[in-house]
Amino acid sequence: MALLEKWREDAYAERSQEEYDAFWNEYFPKEQKNYEQILENKEQVVEGSVGELAERYGMDVLTFTGFLDGINTSLTEQLDLDNLTEESNIKLSIDFQLLYFNMLDAKATWLYSLPQWDDILTVEKRREITKDYNKSRMVINENKVGRNEPCPCGSGKKYKKCCINK
């Protein structure tokens, strides 16, 4: 069984709310520590085997695979997580703007509010990314008919005198 499959089986296993909370409360501080380390060393490209990197970041291989699953969409070159093994050599080239956006999307306040972001993205840039994120979440109906426009039914009447009342 592939590492990612094992991780997902473990992470999303049927369990009580207490066990669920305990599992994620153990994972999130480890994840935060990894991001703190990565953000502090933003110039350093993280590379090596999955097993070596898991050890370097103080995680077991399965938990590190979960971390990779989370960061994968923020990489300039995504990893083939389905075929990942402990011996697989990987390189994490991170797009920090995309990472910040994805942290907003995951509602990971504990990650996108880390002080290490100050040295990577300016406050203005983070506001801009947050604004872009908020815009991406809005639904805009571009097909809205104004009340004084011709009715789309083809009657020739204004919408307010025709179909708005139906």
Short mmCIF file of C-alpha atoms in Angstrom, two decimals:
data_model
loop_
_atom_site.label_atom_id
_atom_site.label_comp_id
_atom_site.label_asym_id
_atom_site.label_seq_id
_atom_site.Cartn_x
_atom_site.Cartn_y
_atom_site.Cartn_z
CA MET A 1 0.00 0.00 0.00
CA ALA A 2 1.34 3.45 -0.96
CA LEU A 3 2.26 5.94 1.77
CA LEU A 4 -0.42 8.42 0.78
CA GLU A 5 -3.08 5.74 0.88
CA LYS A 6 -1.91 4.64 4.35
CA TRP A 7 -1.87 8.26 5.56
CA ARG A 8 -5.39 8.94 4.34
CA GLU A 9 -6.65 5.66 5.77
CA ASP A 10 -5.15 6.60 9.14
CA ALA A 11 -6.11 10.29 9.09
CA TYR A 12 -9.69 9.80 8.01
CA ALA A 13 -10.43 6.56 9.84
CA GLU A 14 -13.73 6.21 11.64
CA ARG A 15 -13.19 7.30 15.24
CA SER A 16 -14.91 9.07 18.09
CA GLN A 17 -14.84 12.87 18.26
CA GLU A 18 -12.37 12.63 21.14
CA GLU A 19 -10.00 10.41 19.15
CA TYR A 20 -10.44 12.63 16.07
CA ASP A 21 -9.54 15.75 18.06
CA ALA A 22 -6.57 14.00 19.67
CA PHE A 23 -5.24 12.88 16.28
CA TRP A 24 -5.41 16.36 14.70
CA ASN A 25 -4.27 18.15 17.86
CA GLU A 26 -1.13 16.02 17.68
CA TYR A 27 -0.64 16.66 13.93
CA PHE A 28 -1.21 20.43 13.71
CA PRO A 29 1.67 21.53 16.01
CA LYS A 30 4.06 19.34 14.00
CA GLU A 31 2.76 20.86 10.78
CA GLN A 32 3.17 24.36 12.21
CA LYS A 33 6.74 23.62 13.27
CA ASN A 34 7.54 22.42 9.73
CA TYR A 35 6.14 25.58 8.19
CA GLU A 36 8.00 27.77 10.68
CA GLN A 37 11.24 26.04 9.72
CA ILE A 38 10.50 26.26 5.97
CA LEU A 39 9.50 29.93 6.15
CA GLU A 40 12.56 30.84 8.25
CA ASN A 41 14.80 29.19 5.64
CA LYS A 42 12.89 30.43 2.58
CA GLU A 43 15.99 30.46 0.35
CA GLN A 44 16.79 26.82 1.09
CA VAL A 45 15.25 24.26 -1.27
CA VAL A 46 14.05 21.27 0.72
CA GLU A 47 15.18 18.07 -0.93
CA GLY A 48 16.07 14.51 -0.04
CA SER A 49 14.35 11.18 0.41
CA VAL A 50 10.97 11.11 2.13
CA GLY A 51 12.47 9.14 5.01
CA GLU A 52 15.37 11.59 5.48
CA LEU A 53 13.09 14.62 5.36
CA ALA A 54 10.61 13.06 7.78
CA GLU A 55 13.46 12.54 10.22
CA ARG A 56 14.81 16.08 9.65
CA TYR A 57 11.38 17.54 10.42
CA GLY A 58 10.79 15.28 13.44
CA MET A 59 7.91 13.28 11.99
CA ASP A 60 7.29 9.67 11.18
CA VAL A 61 7.07 8.88 7.46
CA LEU A 62 3.27 8.61 7.37
CA THR A 63 2.74 11.93 9.15
CA PHE A 64 5.27 13.58 6.85
CA THR A 65 3.36 12.16 3.90
CA GLY A 66 0.27 13.93 5.28
CA PHE A 67 2.31 17.14 5.41
CA LEU A 68 3.37 16.61 1.78
CA ASP A 69 -0.26 16.03 0.83
CA GLY A 70 -1.10 19.43 2.31
CA ILE A 71 1.75 21.39 0.74
CA ASN A 72 1.71 19.68 -2.66
CA THR A 73 -0.66 22.14 -4.36
CA SER A 74 1.65 25.00 -3.31
CA LEU A 75 4.71 23.58 -5.06
CA THR A 76 5.98 24.85 -8.41
CA GLU A 77 6.34 21.19 -9.44
CA GLN A 78 3.82 18.96 -7.70
CA LEU A 79 4.88 15.58 -6.37
CA ASP A 80 3.46 12.27 -7.55
CA LEU A 81 2.08 11.43 -4.11
CA ASP A 82 0.36 8.25 -5.25
CA ASN A 83 3.69 6.55 -5.98
CA LEU A 84 5.66 7.98 -3.06
CA THR A 85 7.81 5.59 -1.02
CA GLU A 86 10.13 6.16 1.90
CA GLU A 87 13.09 6.04 -0.51
CA SER A 88 11.58 8.47 -3.05
CA ASN A 89 13.73 11.55 -3.60
CA ILE A 90 11.69 14.72 -3.58
CA LYS A 91 12.26 18.44 -3.97
CA LEU A 92 9.94 21.05 -2.46
CA SER A 93 10.12 24.21 -4.58
CA ILE A 94 7.49 26.33 -2.88
CA ASP A 95 5.47 29.12 -4.46
CA PHE A 96 5.06 31.21 -1.30
CA GLN A 97 2.22 33.35 -2.65
CA LEU A 98 0.28 30.25 -3.60
CA LEU A 99 1.11 28.69 -0.23
CA TYR A 100 -0.33 31.72 1.57
CA PHE A 101 -3.46 31.59 -0.63
CA ASN A 102 -3.88 27.86 0.06
CA MET A 103 -3.51 28.43 3.81
CA LEU A 104 -6.32 30.99 3.59
CA ASP A 105 -8.39 28.46 1.67
CA ALA A 106 -7.74 25.80 4.33
CA LYS A 107 -8.75 28.32 7.02
CA ALA A 108 -5.45 27.51 8.73
CA THR A 109 -5.21 30.68 10.82
CA TRP A 110 -2.37 29.22 12.86
CA LEU A 111 -0.32 28.96 9.65
CA TYR A 112 -1.08 32.10 7.65
CA SER A 113 -0.64 34.27 10.75
CA LEU A 114 2.88 33.00 11.51
CA PRO A 115 5.35 35.86 12.12
CA GLN A 116 7.79 34.24 9.65
CA TRP A 117 5.61 35.53 6.79
CA ASP A 118 6.87 39.07 7.53
CA ASP A 119 10.22 38.28 5.87
CA ILE A 120 8.60 36.66 2.82
CA LEU A 121 5.50 38.66 1.90
CA THR A 122 4.85 42.29 2.77
CA VAL A 123 1.69 43.17 4.67
CA GLU A 124 0.35 44.79 1.48
CA LYS A 125 1.05 41.65 -0.56
CA ARG A 126 -0.69 39.48 2.04
CA ARG A 127 -3.70 41.82 1.96
CA GLU A 128 -3.75 41.59 -1.84
CA ILE A 129 -3.64 37.77 -1.71
CA THR A 130 -6.40 37.79 0.92
CA LYS A 131 -8.48 40.08 -1.30
CA ASP A 132 -7.92 37.74 -4.28
CA TYR A 133 -8.90 34.79 -2.11
CA ASN A 134 -12.10 36.52 -0.98
CA LYS A 135 -12.93 37.39 -4.60
CA SER A 136 -12.44 33.77 -5.62
CA ARG A 137 -15.07 32.74 -3.07
CA MET A 138 -17.74 35.18 -4.38
CA VAL A 139 -20.42 34.08 -6.77
CA ILE A 140 -21.23 36.75 -9.34
CA ASN A 141 -24.28 36.34 -11.52
CA GLU A 142 -23.36 38.03 -14.79
CA ASN A 143 -26.67 37.09 -16.46
CA LYS A 144 -28.78 39.30 -14.22
CA VAL A 145 -31.39 41.27 -16.10
CA GLY A 146 -31.99 44.85 -14.99
CA ARG A 147 -35.61 45.83 -14.43
CA ASN A 148 -35.51 48.48 -17.21
CA GLU A 149 -33.82 46.23 -19.78
CA PRO A 150 -35.75 44.41 -22.53
CA CYS A 151 -37.26 41.20 -21.24
CA PRO A 152 -35.23 38.10 -22.18
CA CYS A 153 -38.45 36.28 -23.15
CA GLY A 154 -38.52 38.30 -26.40
CA SER A 155 -41.83 40.10 -25.82
CA GLY A 156 -40.28 43.51 -26.48
CA LYS A 157 -41.53 44.84 -23.15
CA LYS A 158 -39.31 46.02 -20.32
CA TYR A 159 -38.51 43.28 -17.83
CA LYS A 160 -40.33 45.16 -15.04
CA LYS A 161 -43.55 45.19 -17.06
CA CYS A 162 -43.25 41.58 -18.25
CA CYS A 163 -41.62 38.60 -16.55
CA ILE A 164 -40.58 40.25 -13.26
CA ASN A 165 -44.18 39.91 -12.13
CA LYS A 166 -44.60 36.26 -13.12
#
